[in-house]
Structures are given as C-alpha cells and as structure tokens.
Coordinates of C-alpha atoms and ligand atoms in Angstrom, one line a residue:
Chain A
M1 CA -16.4 -17.9 -33.4
S2 CA -15.6 -18.9 -29.8
Y3 CA -17.5 -17.4 -27.0
V4 CA -15.8 -16.4 -23.7
L5 CA -19.0 -15.9 -21.7
A6 CA -22.5 -17.0 -22.4
T7 CA -25.8 -17.4 -20.6
E8 CA -28.7 -19.7 -21.4
G9 CA -32.2 -18.9 -20.2
L10 CA -30.9 -17.1 -17.2
D11 CA -33.6 -16.3 -14.5
Y12 CA -32.9 -14.4 -11.4
T13 CA -35.4 -13.2 -8.8
Y14 CA -34.2 -11.3 -5.7
P15 CA -35.4 -12.5 -2.3
N16 CA -37.8 -9.5 -2.2
G17 CA -39.5 -10.8 -5.3
T18 CA -38.1 -8.5 -7.9
Q19 CA -37.6 -10.4 -11.1
A20 CA -34.3 -9.0 -12.3
L21 CA -33.5 -11.4 -15.1
K22 CA -36.0 -13.2 -17.2
G23 CA -34.7 -15.9 -19.5
V24 CA -31.6 -14.1 -20.7
S25 CA -29.6 -15.9 -23.3
L26 CA -26.6 -14.2 -24.8
K27 CA -23.1 -15.0 -26.1
I28 CA -20.1 -12.7 -25.8
P29 CA -17.4 -13.5 -28.4
K30 CA -13.9 -14.0 -27.1
G31 CA -11.8 -10.9 -27.5
S32 CA -14.7 -8.6 -28.2
K33 CA -15.7 -5.2 -26.9
A34 CA -19.2 -5.7 -25.6
A35 CA -21.5 -3.0 -24.3
I36 CA -24.6 -3.8 -22.3
L37 CA -27.2 -1.0 -22.6
G38 CA -30.5 -0.6 -20.8
P39 CA -32.4 1.8 -18.7
N40 CA -32.1 1.9 -14.9
G41 CA -33.2 -1.3 -13.3
A42 CA -32.9 -3.3 -16.5
G43 CA -30.8 -6.0 -14.8
K44 CA -27.3 -5.1 -16.1
S45 CA -25.6 -5.2 -12.7
T46 CA -27.5 -8.4 -11.8
L47 CA -26.2 -10.0 -15.0
F48 CA -22.6 -9.0 -14.2
L49 CA -22.9 -10.6 -10.8
H50 CA -23.7 -13.9 -12.6
F51 CA -20.6 -13.5 -14.8
N52 CA -18.4 -13.5 -11.8
G53 CA -20.1 -16.4 -10.1
I54 CA -21.4 -14.2 -7.3
L55 CA -25.0 -14.9 -8.0
K56 CA -26.1 -18.4 -8.9
P57 CA -28.7 -18.6 -11.6
Q58 CA -32.1 -19.9 -10.3
R59 CA -32.8 -21.2 -13.7
G60 CA -30.6 -21.5 -16.8
K61 CA -26.8 -21.5 -16.8
V62 CA -23.7 -19.4 -17.2
I63 CA -21.0 -20.7 -19.5
Y64 CA -17.4 -19.7 -19.3
E65 CA -15.0 -20.8 -22.1
G66 CA -17.5 -23.5 -23.2
K67 CA -17.9 -25.0 -19.7
E68 CA -20.9 -24.4 -17.4
L69 CA -19.9 -22.5 -14.3
R70 CA -19.5 -24.6 -11.1
Y71 CA -20.0 -23.0 -7.7
D72 CA -17.5 -24.8 -5.5
R73 CA -14.7 -22.9 -3.9
T74 CA -11.9 -23.8 -6.2
S75 CA -13.9 -23.3 -9.4
L76 CA -15.0 -19.9 -8.2
L77 CA -11.5 -18.9 -7.3
N78 CA -10.3 -20.0 -10.7
L79 CA -13.1 -18.1 -12.4
R80 CA -12.3 -14.9 -10.5
Q81 CA -8.7 -15.0 -11.5
K82 CA -9.8 -14.8 -15.1
V83 CA -12.9 -12.6 -14.8
G84 CA -12.5 -9.3 -13.0
I85 CA -15.3 -7.0 -12.2
V86 CA -15.3 -3.3 -11.3
F87 CA -18.5 -2.5 -9.4
Q88 CA -20.8 0.4 -9.9
D89 CA -20.6 1.9 -6.5
P90 CA -17.0 2.5 -5.4
D91 CA -17.9 2.7 -1.7
T92 CA -19.0 -0.9 -1.6
Q93 CA -15.7 -2.0 -3.2
L94 CA -13.2 -0.2 -1.1
F95 CA -12.3 -2.1 2.0
S96 CA -9.1 -0.4 3.0
A97 CA -8.4 3.1 4.1
S98 CA -5.3 3.2 2.0
V99 CA -5.2 3.4 -1.8
I100 CA -2.1 1.4 -2.2
Q101 CA -3.4 -1.4 0.1
E102 CA -6.7 -1.5 -1.9
V103 CA -4.9 -1.8 -5.2
S104 CA -2.5 -4.4 -4.1
F105 CA -5.1 -6.6 -2.5
G106 CA -6.3 -8.4 -5.8
P107 CA -2.8 -9.1 -7.2
F108 CA -1.7 -10.7 -3.9
N109 CA -4.8 -12.9 -4.0
L110 CA -3.6 -14.1 -7.4
G111 CA -0.5 -15.4 -5.5
L112 CA 1.9 -13.1 -7.2
P113 CA 5.3 -12.3 -5.7
E114 CA 5.7 -8.9 -4.0
A115 CA 7.9 -7.4 -6.7
E116 CA 5.4 -8.3 -9.4
V117 CA 2.5 -6.9 -7.2
K118 CA 4.5 -3.7 -6.8
R119 CA 5.0 -3.4 -10.6
R120 CA 1.4 -4.0 -11.3
V121 CA 0.2 -1.6 -8.7
E122 CA 2.4 1.2 -10.0
K123 CA 1.2 0.5 -13.6
A124 CA -2.5 0.5 -12.5
L125 CA -2.0 3.7 -10.5
A126 CA -0.3 5.4 -13.5
L127 CA -3.0 4.2 -15.9
T128 CA -5.8 5.6 -13.9
G129 CA -3.8 8.8 -13.1
I130 CA -3.8 8.4 -9.4
E131 CA -0.1 8.0 -8.5
D132 CA -0.3 11.1 -6.3
L133 CA -3.2 9.6 -4.3
A134 CA -1.3 6.4 -3.4
D135 CA -0.8 7.4 0.2
K136 CA -4.1 9.1 0.7
P137 CA -6.9 7.6 2.7
T138 CA -9.8 6.4 0.5
H139 CA -12.4 8.3 2.6
F140 CA -10.9 11.7 1.8
L141 CA -11.3 11.1 -2.0
S142 CA -13.9 12.5 -4.3
Y143 CA -16.3 10.1 -5.9
G144 CA -14.6 10.1 -9.2
Q145 CA -11.3 9.5 -7.6
K146 CA -12.7 6.6 -5.7
K147 CA -14.0 5.2 -9.0
R148 CA -10.4 5.4 -10.3
V149 CA -9.1 3.5 -7.3
C150 CA -11.6 0.7 -7.8
L151 CA -10.7 0.6 -11.5
A152 CA -7.0 0.4 -10.6
A153 CA -7.7 -2.3 -8.1
V154 CA -9.1 -4.6 -10.8
L155 CA -6.8 -3.5 -13.6
A156 CA -3.9 -4.5 -11.4
M157 CA -5.2 -8.1 -11.5
E158 CA -4.9 -8.0 -15.4
P159 CA -7.9 -10.3 -15.9
E160 CA -8.6 -12.1 -19.2
V161 CA -12.2 -10.7 -19.1
L162 CA -12.7 -7.3 -17.7
I163 CA -16.2 -6.4 -16.6
L164 CA -17.0 -2.7 -15.9
D165 CA -20.3 -1.7 -14.4
E166 CA -20.9 1.9 -15.6
P167 CA -17.2 2.8 -15.7
T168 CA -17.6 6.2 -17.1
A169 CA -20.2 7.5 -14.7
Y170 CA -18.6 10.3 -12.6
L171 CA -15.3 10.3 -14.5
D172 CA -14.2 13.5 -16.1
P173 CA -14.0 13.6 -20.0
Q174 CA -10.2 13.3 -20.0
L175 CA -10.3 10.1 -17.9
V176 CA -13.1 8.7 -20.0
R177 CA -10.8 9.1 -23.1
Q178 CA -7.9 7.6 -21.2
L179 CA -10.0 4.7 -20.1
I180 CA -11.3 4.0 -23.6
D181 CA -7.7 4.1 -24.9
F182 CA -6.7 1.7 -22.2
L183 CA -9.6 -0.6 -23.1
E184 CA -8.5 -0.5 -26.7
E185 CA -5.0 -1.6 -25.5
L186 CA -6.6 -4.5 -23.6
H187 CA -8.6 -5.4 -26.7
R188 CA -5.4 -5.5 -28.8
Q189 CA -3.9 -7.9 -26.2
G190 CA -6.8 -10.2 -27.0
R191 CA -8.7 -9.7 -23.8
T192 CA -12.4 -9.4 -23.6
V193 CA -14.0 -6.2 -22.2
I194 CA -17.6 -6.0 -21.2
L195 CA -19.1 -2.8 -19.9
S196 CA -22.5 -1.5 -19.0
T197 CA -23.4 2.1 -19.8
H198 CA -26.2 4.5 -20.5
D199 CA -24.0 6.4 -22.9
V200 CA -25.2 5.2 -26.4
D201 CA -22.6 7.4 -28.1
L202 CA -19.8 5.6 -26.2
A203 CA -21.4 2.2 -26.9
Y204 CA -21.7 3.0 -30.6
T205 CA -18.2 4.2 -31.1
W206 CA -16.4 1.8 -28.9
A207 CA -18.2 -1.5 -28.9
D208 CA -18.2 -4.2 -31.5
Q209 CA -21.1 -6.1 -29.8
V210 CA -24.1 -4.3 -28.3
F211 CA -26.7 -5.9 -26.0
I212 CA -29.8 -4.2 -25.0
L213 CA -31.6 -5.3 -21.8
K214 CA -35.0 -4.1 -20.6
A215 CA -36.9 -5.2 -17.6
G216 CA -34.7 -8.3 -17.2
K217 CA -35.1 -9.4 -20.8
L218 CA -32.6 -9.3 -23.7
V219 CA -34.3 -7.1 -26.3
T220 CA -31.7 -7.2 -29.0
S221 CA -28.1 -7.8 -29.7
G222 CA -25.6 -7.6 -32.5
R223 CA -23.1 -5.2 -34.1
P224 CA -23.8 -1.6 -33.2
E225 CA -24.9 -0.6 -36.7
E226 CA -27.3 -3.6 -36.7
V227 CA -28.8 -2.8 -33.3
F228 CA -29.2 0.9 -33.9
A229 CA -30.7 0.4 -37.3
D230 CA -34.0 -0.5 -35.6
R231 CA -34.8 3.0 -34.5
K232 CA -38.3 2.0 -33.2
L233 CA -37.0 -0.7 -31.0
V234 CA -34.2 1.4 -29.5
E235 CA -36.6 4.2 -28.7
E236 CA -39.2 1.9 -27.2
V237 CA -36.6 0.7 -24.8
G238 CA -36.1 4.3 -23.7
L239 CA -32.7 4.8 -25.2
A240 CA -31.6 7.5 -27.5
L241 CA -29.9 6.9 -30.8
P242 CA -26.2 7.8 -31.0
W243 CA -25.8 11.2 -32.5
I244 CA -23.3 10.0 -35.1
W245 CA -25.9 7.5 -36.2
E246 CA -28.6 10.1 -36.4
V247 CA -26.5 12.4 -38.5
Y248 CA -25.5 9.5 -40.7
Q249 CA -29.1 8.5 -41.2
R250 CA -30.2 12.0 -42.0
L251 CA -27.3 12.4 -44.5
K252 CA -28.3 9.2 -46.1
E253 CA -31.8 10.5 -46.6
L254 CA -30.2 13.6 -48.2
G255 CA -28.2 11.5 -50.6
W256 CA -25.1 10.2 -48.8
P257 CA -23.5 7.5 -51.0
V258 CA -25.0 4.4 -49.6
E259 CA -22.0 2.2 -50.3
A260 CA -19.9 4.0 -47.6
P261 CA -19.8 2.1 -44.3
P262 CA -21.5 3.9 -41.4
P263 CA -19.0 6.1 -39.6
R264 CA -18.2 5.0 -36.1
S265 CA -16.6 8.1 -34.7
K266 CA -16.9 11.8 -35.0
E267 CA -13.6 11.8 -37.0
E268 CA -14.8 9.3 -39.4
L269 CA -18.0 11.2 -39.9
L270 CA -16.2 14.5 -40.6
R271 CA -13.6 12.9 -42.8
E272 CA -16.2 11.3 -45.1
L273 CA -18.6 14.2 -45.4
P274 CA -18.8 14.6 -49.2
C275 CA -19.0 18.0 -50.8
P276 CA -22.3 17.5 -52.7
I277 CA -24.1 16.9 -49.5
Y278 CA -22.8 20.1 -48.0
Q279 CA -24.3 21.9 -51.0
K280 CA -27.6 20.0 -50.7
I281 CA -28.0 20.8 -47.0
G282 CA -27.1 24.5 -47.7
R283 CA -29.9 24.6 -50.2
Chain B
M1 CA -12.1 13.0 14.7
S2 CA -11.9 13.5 11.0
V3 CA -9.8 16.7 11.4
L4 CA -7.4 14.9 13.6
E5 CA -7.1 12.3 10.9
Q6 CA -6.4 14.9 8.2
Y7 CA -3.4 16.0 10.2
A8 CA -2.3 12.4 10.7
Y9 CA -2.0 12.1 6.9
S10 CA -0.6 15.5 6.2
N11 CA 1.8 16.3 9.0
R12 CA 5.6 16.6 8.5
L13 CA 6.3 13.5 10.5
R14 CA 4.0 11.3 8.4
Y15 CA 6.8 9.4 6.8
V16 CA 8.8 8.8 9.9
H17 CA 8.8 5.1 10.6
P18 CA 5.6 4.5 12.7
A19 CA 7.5 2.1 14.9
E20 CA 9.8 5.0 16.0
K21 CA 6.8 7.1 16.8
I22 CA 5.0 4.4 18.7
F23 CA 8.2 3.5 20.6
F24 CA 8.8 7.1 21.5
V25 CA 5.2 7.6 22.8
L26 CA 5.1 4.3 24.7
A27 CA 8.4 4.7 26.4
T28 CA 7.6 8.3 27.4
L29 CA 4.2 7.2 28.7
I30 CA 5.7 4.5 30.8
F31 CA 8.1 7.0 32.1
L32 CA 5.3 9.4 33.0
L33 CA 3.4 6.7 34.8
A34 CA 6.4 5.5 36.8
T35 CA 7.8 8.8 37.9
S36 CA 6.2 11.1 40.4
Q37 CA 8.1 14.3 39.7
I38 CA 6.2 17.3 38.6
K39 CA 9.2 18.7 36.6
I40 CA 9.2 15.6 34.4
Y41 CA 5.5 16.1 33.6
I42 CA 6.1 19.7 32.7
F43 CA 9.2 18.8 30.7
V44 CA 7.4 16.1 28.7
L45 CA 4.4 18.3 28.1
V46 CA 6.6 21.2 26.8
V47 CA 8.8 19.0 24.6
V48 CA 6.0 17.0 23.1
S49 CA 4.0 20.2 22.3
V50 CA 7.1 21.8 20.7
L51 CA 7.6 18.7 18.6
L52 CA 4.0 18.7 17.5
I53 CA 3.9 22.4 16.7
G54 CA 7.4 23.0 15.6
V55 CA 8.4 19.8 13.9
A56 CA 5.2 18.1 12.8
G57 CA 3.6 21.4 11.8
I58 CA 0.3 21.2 13.7
P59 CA -1.2 24.7 14.0
V60 CA -0.9 26.0 17.5
A61 CA -4.5 27.1 17.8
F62 CA -5.7 23.6 16.8
Y63 CA -3.4 21.9 19.2
L64 CA -4.3 24.1 22.1
R65 CA -8.0 23.5 21.5
L66 CA -7.3 19.7 21.6
L67 CA -5.5 20.2 24.9
L68 CA -8.4 22.1 26.2
L69 CA -10.7 19.2 25.6
P70 CA -9.5 17.1 28.6
L71 CA -8.7 20.3 30.6
S72 CA -12.3 21.0 31.7
F73 CA -12.5 17.4 32.9
L74 CA -9.1 17.7 34.6
I75 CA -10.0 20.9 36.4
T76 CA -13.1 19.5 37.9
S77 CA -11.5 16.3 39.0
G78 CA -8.4 18.3 40.2
A79 CA -10.7 20.4 42.3
V80 CA -12.2 17.3 43.9
I81 CA -8.7 16.0 44.7
A82 CA -7.5 19.4 46.1
L83 CA -10.5 19.9 48.4
T84 CA -10.3 18.6 51.9
V85 CA -12.9 18.4 54.6
T86 CA -11.4 18.5 58.1
A87 CA -12.2 19.4 61.6
T88 CA -8.8 21.1 62.1
P89 CA -9.0 24.4 60.2
D90 CA -5.4 25.1 59.1
L91 CA -6.1 25.5 55.5
L92 CA -4.9 27.9 52.7
L93 CA -8.4 28.8 51.8
S94 CA -11.5 27.6 53.6
I95 CA -15.2 27.9 54.2
S96 CA -16.5 26.6 57.4
L97 CA -19.6 24.4 57.3
G98 CA -20.8 24.0 60.9
R99 CA -18.4 21.6 62.7
F100 CA -16.3 21.0 59.6
T101 CA -14.2 23.1 57.3
L102 CA -14.0 22.8 53.6
G103 CA -10.9 24.0 52.0
V104 CA -7.6 23.4 50.3
T105 CA -4.3 22.5 51.9
R106 CA -0.9 23.0 50.4
E107 CA -0.4 19.3 50.0
G108 CA -3.8 18.8 48.5
L109 CA -3.1 21.5 45.9
L110 CA 0.2 19.9 45.0
V111 CA -1.3 16.5 44.6
A112 CA -4.0 17.9 42.4
A113 CA -1.6 19.8 40.3
K114 CA 0.5 16.7 39.9
A115 CA -2.4 14.6 38.9
C116 CA -3.5 17.2 36.3
L117 CA -0.1 17.7 34.8
K118 CA 0.5 14.0 34.7
A119 CA -2.7 13.5 32.8
L120 CA -2.1 16.4 30.5
A121 CA 1.4 15.2 29.6
S122 CA 0.1 11.7 28.9
V123 CA -2.7 13.1 26.7
A124 CA -0.1 15.2 24.8
C125 CA 1.8 12.0 24.1
L126 CA -1.3 10.3 22.8
Y127 CA -2.1 13.3 20.7
F128 CA 1.4 13.1 19.3
L129 CA 0.6 9.6 18.1
A130 CA -2.8 10.4 16.8
L131 CA -1.7 13.5 15.0
T132 CA 1.4 12.0 13.3
T133 CA 0.5 8.4 12.6
P134 CA -2.5 7.2 10.5
I135 CA -4.1 4.0 11.6
V136 CA -3.0 2.1 8.5
D137 CA 0.6 2.8 9.4
G138 CA 0.0 1.6 12.9
T139 CA -1.4 -1.7 11.7
A140 CA 1.7 -2.2 9.6
V141 CA 3.8 -2.0 12.8
L142 CA 1.4 -4.4 14.6
R143 CA 1.8 -6.8 11.7
R144 CA 5.6 -6.8 12.1
L145 CA 5.0 -7.5 15.8
R146 CA 3.2 -10.7 14.8
V147 CA -0.2 -9.6 15.9
P148 CA -2.6 -12.2 14.4
G149 CA -3.8 -11.3 10.9
L150 CA -7.4 -11.8 11.8
V151 CA -7.2 -9.0 14.4
L152 CA -5.5 -6.7 12.0
D153 CA -8.0 -7.4 9.2
L154 CA -10.8 -6.6 11.7
L155 CA -9.0 -3.4 12.6
T156 CA -8.7 -2.5 8.9
L157 CA -12.4 -3.1 8.3
T158 CA -13.6 -1.5 11.4
Y159 CA -11.6 1.6 10.6
R160 CA -12.8 1.8 7.0
F161 CA -16.4 1.2 8.0
S162 CA -16.5 3.7 10.8
S163 CA -15.5 6.3 8.3
V164 CA -18.1 5.0 5.8
L165 CA -20.7 5.0 8.6
L166 CA -19.8 8.6 9.6
D167 CA -19.7 9.7 6.0
T168 CA -23.1 8.2 5.3
A169 CA -24.6 9.7 8.4
I170 CA -23.3 13.1 7.5
K171 CA -24.6 12.8 3.9
M172 CA -28.0 11.8 5.2
Y173 CA -28.0 14.6 7.7
I174 CA -27.2 17.2 5.0
S175 CA -29.7 15.7 2.7
Q176 CA -32.4 15.8 5.4
S177 CA -31.6 19.3 6.6
S178 CA -31.5 20.7 3.1
R179 CA -35.1 19.5 2.8
L180 CA -36.0 21.2 6.1
G181 CA -35.9 17.9 8.1
Y182 CA -34.6 19.7 11.2
S183 CA -36.6 22.8 11.1
S184 CA -38.6 22.1 14.3
L185 CA -38.1 20.0 17.3
P186 CA -40.7 17.3 16.5
R187 CA -39.5 17.1 13.0
S188 CA -35.9 16.8 14.1
F189 CA -36.8 13.8 16.2
R190 CA -38.5 12.2 13.3
S191 CA -35.7 12.9 10.9
L192 CA -33.1 11.6 13.4
G193 CA -35.2 8.4 13.8
Y194 CA -35.2 7.9 10.0
L195 CA -31.5 8.6 9.9
I196 CA -30.5 6.1 12.5
S197 CA -32.7 3.3 11.3
N198 CA -31.6 3.8 7.7
L199 CA -28.0 4.0 8.7
F200 CA -28.2 0.5 10.1
L201 CA -30.0 -0.9 7.1
K202 CA -27.5 0.7 4.8
S203 CA -24.5 -0.5 6.8
Y204 CA -25.9 -4.0 6.7
E205 CA -26.4 -3.8 2.9
Q206 CA -22.9 -2.4 2.5
A207 CA -21.3 -5.1 4.6
K208 CA -23.0 -7.7 2.4
M209 CA -21.9 -5.9 -0.8
L210 CA -18.3 -5.7 0.5
N211 CA -18.3 -9.5 1.0
I212 CA -19.3 -9.8 -2.7
T213 CA -16.7 -7.3 -4.0
L214 CA -13.9 -8.9 -1.9
S215 CA -14.7 -12.4 -3.1
S216 CA -14.8 -11.2 -6.7
R217 CA -11.2 -10.2 -6.2
G218 CA -10.3 -13.6 -4.9
Y219 CA -10.5 -13.0 -1.2
Q220 CA -9.6 -16.2 0.7
G221 CA -9.9 -15.0 4.3
E222 CA -6.7 -13.0 4.5
F223 CA -5.8 -9.4 3.5
R224 CA -2.4 -9.3 2.0
V225 CA -1.6 -5.8 0.9
L226 CA 1.4 -3.6 0.1
E227 CA 2.4 -1.3 2.9
H228 CA 4.3 1.9 2.6
P229 CA 8.0 1.1 2.7
F230 CA 9.1 2.9 5.9
H231 CA 12.8 3.0 6.8
L232 CA 14.1 3.1 10.3
S233 CA 16.3 6.2 10.7
K234 CA 19.4 5.9 12.8
R235 CA 19.2 9.6 13.6
N236 CA 15.7 9.3 15.0
L237 CA 16.6 6.2 17.0
I238 CA 19.6 8.0 18.5
L239 CA 17.4 11.0 19.3
I240 CA 14.9 8.9 21.0
G241 CA 17.6 7.2 23.0
L242 CA 19.0 10.6 24.0
W243 CA 15.5 11.7 25.0
L244 CA 15.1 8.8 27.3
I245 CA 18.5 9.3 28.8
L246 CA 17.7 12.9 29.4
L247 CA 14.4 12.0 31.1
G248 CA 16.3 9.5 33.2
A249 CA 18.9 12.1 34.2
L250 CA 16.3 14.6 35.2
A251 CA 14.6 12.0 37.3
W252 CA 17.8 10.7 38.9
P253 CA 18.0 12.7 42.2
G254 CA 14.4 11.7 42.8
G255 CA 15.3 8.0 42.9
G256 CA 14.3 7.2 39.3
G257 CA 17.7 5.7 38.6
K258 CA 16.6 2.1 38.4
L259 CA 13.9 3.0 36.0
V260 CA 16.2 4.6 33.6
V261 CA 18.3 1.5 33.3
R262 CA 15.1 -0.5 32.6
I263 CA 13.9 1.7 29.9
G264 CA 17.3 2.4 28.5
Y265 CA 17.4 -1.2 27.2
Ligands
ATP301 N1 -30.1 -6.4 -3.8 C1 -31.3 -6.3 -4.4 N2 -32.4 -6.8 -3.8 C2 -33.6 -6.7 -4.4 N3 -33.8 -6.2 -5.6 C3 -32.7 -5.7 -6.3 C4 -31.4 -5.8 -5.7 N4 -30.5 -5.2 -6.6 C5 -31.3 -4.9 -7.7 N5 -32.6 -5.2 -7.5 C6 -33.7 -5.0 -8.5 O1 -33.4 -5.8 -9.6 C7 -33.6 -5.1 -10.8 C8 -32.4 -5.0 -11.7 O2 -31.4 -4.2 -11.0 P1 -30.0 -4.0 -11.5 O3 -29.2 -3.4 -10.4 O4 -29.4 -5.2 -12.1 O5 -30.3 -2.9 -12.7 P2 -29.2 -2.1 -13.6 O6 -29.6 -2.4 -15.0 O7 -27.9 -2.3 -13.2 O8 -29.7 -0.6 -13.3 P3 -28.8 0.7 -13.2 O9 -28.7 1.3 -14.6 O10 -29.7 1.7 -12.4 O11 -27.5 0.4 -12.5 C9 -34.2 -3.7 -10.4 O12 -35.6 -3.7 -10.5 C10 -33.8 -3.6 -8.9 O13 -34.7 -2.9 -8.2
MG302 MG1 -26.4 -1.2 -12.3

C-alpha cells in the first residue's frame, strides 16, 4: 500500500512550553478516509498544521508521497496546492468581507484562469448550499454559515488531500449528510480525506482508517472495527464507543451469527438483524 | 456603523455599478464645494434624500436620524458664525454687553445658513455612497482605477478585521455583562479593562492565525479574487449627465457657467 502522508517520531512543543505532539508516527494510505479522534487538546489541530507545512517538526519528520517535506518557499507552495486544509475556527480563516471573494481566493492562487475559477466557485457554493449567500458580507453570517464558506473556499481548490479540522461541528444534520456524501464522492475520485472529529459514530461509519490521539501521543490506529474492538483502551482515552458497535457487541453476546461482518451503518445493522435474536431479546 | 452597512448590502441600488454611484457623488460634491448658491444646496439635499428614500428604499426615520447626527454640530457652529460682536448696534436681535453688542445680522444669518446647508447637502451625498455601496464594491472600482494592489489588500484586511474586532468586543461585552460584569461602577471599570487588554491579545493571535490560513491556501502576497460582475448602465450614465447639466443650468445666472463646462466633460 502506498501512503500519501506519514509522520515519523513527530515532536512539537509550543513556545509556551505545551508539549502538543510526542513522538507521533502514523501513515495515511493514499485514497483513504481517515478519521483522527481524540479528546480536546489531544493535538489533532497541531498535527494537521504539520501536514500542510505550516508548523515545522522540532523532531521527526513529515513525509508526503514518500518524500520528506522541505520547507523552502516553492516546496511549500507545491505542497499546499495538493494538500488543502479547512481550519477549525472559521473566523481565523475568512479574510474577506465578501463570500465570493473568499471562495475565489484559493483557486486564483493555483494560477487557474478566471473562467475556471468561476466554475469552481459556483460548484463549491452549490455543494455547500450557500449560493444565496454569495454576495453577503461574511461578518453577517451565522457560525455554521461561516463554516460552510470556509469549506467552500478549500473545496474550490480541489486538493488531492483534503484535511478537515472538525468539519461537522456547528453544521446542521442535513449539511453533515451532504458533506459526508461529498466526501464519498471525493473518495471515489481517488482523493484522500482526513478529518478530525469527536463524533465516534461518524468516524465509525465513514472512515476506513481511525487514529486515536491522546495528550500528544498516538494511542492506537487501524480499521474502525479493529480500533473499537479494544473497549478498554477507547474508554480510557475518554471516548465513547459508537452506538452501532455497542449494539452489535451486545447482539453478539446474545447470539448474533459471528460470521457476519460488523455492520457499519444504521441501515446495515437494521437490515441484518436476524429474527431469532429478536425472539431472544424479547424473552 | 453596522446598521449603515446592513443597508449598504440590502438597498435597492446595491447592484448599480459602484463606479456610477461614486461618480455621481464625487461630481455632485465638487459642484457643492464650487458653488455658493443656497438654492443649489437645497436642491441637492432634496434630490439626494428623495433618491435614498424613494429609490434605494432607506426608511425615512432612519435616514432622518442619520441627518440629525451632524445637525447638532452644525447648529452650534452655525450659531458661532451667525453671531457678531460689534460696537454699532444695528442688529436683528441683540443683547448689549457694556460697550459692545452681541447679536445677529442679516448677513451673518445668511452666511450661517449657507454654511449649514452646504455641509448638510455634502453629508447627504456621502450618506448616499455609504448607504448604497458596500466597501467591497468600492475596492473593485479602485482596482479598476489602478490603485496599487497592496493598498487595496490592506483596505480589505482592515475592513474585515475592524468588523472582527467589533464583533469580538461585542461578544466579550455580552459575555461579561451576562455574568454581572457591569453591575457596579468599579466592576465596570475592571471588566472594561479585561475586555480591552484581551481584545488586543486576541486580535494579535487572530492576525497570526490569518497568516497561517492564508498561506495554507497558497497566498503569495497578492489577493486575487472574483468580483461581482457589475455592468455600466447607459440609462444611469445619461441620468447622471442630465443631473449635472441641470445643476449647471440652475447655477448659470450666478456665474457658474464655466464650472458646468468643466464638470460636463
Ligand atoms: N497556539 C498555541 N500556543 C500554545 N499552546 C497551544 C497552541 N495551540 C494549541 N496549544 C496546546 O497544544 C495542545 C494541543 O492542542 P490542539 O489544538 O492540537 O488540540 P486538539 O486536539 O485540536 O483539540 P480540540 O479537540 O479542542 O480542537 C493543547 O494542550 C493546547 O493547549
Ligand atoms: Mg483542534
């Protein structure tokens, strides 16, 4: 398997002495859907800043497409054309008072011609459902709307690797669904999507790779069903188990046919519920 | 400030080409400054007000309140202009102060009224711009006029960040007062102190973060962005032309003829 992004023994300490990352080594397979989980302050955002070359590791290295990151101007520009990041706090990302200006900024920096920029901006606005906000000033928007604008601003750059720092926070359920559908679409195009979240259900259903960070250390990683199989570890970290996983485990205890693969979504769970178990529970 | 802006984004002249609006306002302002005829001042004031209320759809009450803002200042300075102190008491109204008399003359009153109306008409013109044209549209015009990109980028950032700063300050204020931060005078002082010092720390952090988020999108020292596609309207240009000719014709007997030719071009 080839890895699009990887880190080796990454250490990072903020100037005020907070050790945010402690020897993090991880590998993100190309074309995967990776979810980074971890409690507040675990170091997720700090890790993402390394993926985009914004923070330089104090020890260890970041590897993109098999090559160690270099931090000169042109290398960074090249990296940032391929790796896009949507930041956690929209207010830090918005520089312009106009939505359309904000969204067109990235594509222009890629050196695209104006017609193409227009096309991409329209597409990104449609995808995030904010066509009607295009001419509104960003400071009159609600928080969730601002998040959509930031999302559109990076989607319009159509990066190879899309990094999203808590993309679902503040979004309404409808947009969360749309976002997930869209991430699926990117996945089908062979792009890599990395997101951080506190939503274990989302991570379990959507991701094919899960990484759990705690206090700057990588605690565990692997396929979601491998990671969540270790109930004790997950709970120690301060995370809950996905409810689908909990129900599945309980059903297995009650006699669920073990050969069935664990269900990944509510639909899968409901579809596969066997009759004998209904009877057993109803006992 | 922010209410004014809300109108700038939502008024009915929002999608008129900003260059037309700016040209209209600038030409009228120059006219106002150059002419000394009171009827022109009144005419401009009335027409601009009617445009704002009738065409742009700004509520009358709001507009009148805006006009009242400079009025208090105008009245006091107008009074100072109108008042004369003389030793020869042939005044319309006067109080005698020993050897001198304080009062108003006809001429003094006229000069004061002129100054006030001139100022009021100019303010109305500026309101016209502020209430119909968002800053972002203005920068688009400046870009066309070849104003250096750096200046415009600074303008964009300053504008965005003054709203962020204001917004943060309001949020902090609400958060403090909801926890009784302003319930007594000493407490108010303390809360305000926290607010101000934190506001600066926050702004600094935010500026640093912005640098990061911009460079992560490939920022190389220049903002290149899409601007709203405005179209010059022939009808509007003709109307503005007619307006200037009308102003010129009104000013004509007073010797404003040369001026008209200059602006007409
Ligand atoms: N700019 C900074 N300066 C100093 N310390 C920081 C800074 N940003 C983060 N930290 C610290 O680094 C640690 C990791 O922070 P980080 O933002 O990476 O966490 P996170 O996993 O993204 O948390 P959250 O889920 O709350 O977003 C925290 O202890 C935090 O206090
Ligand atoms: Mg974070």
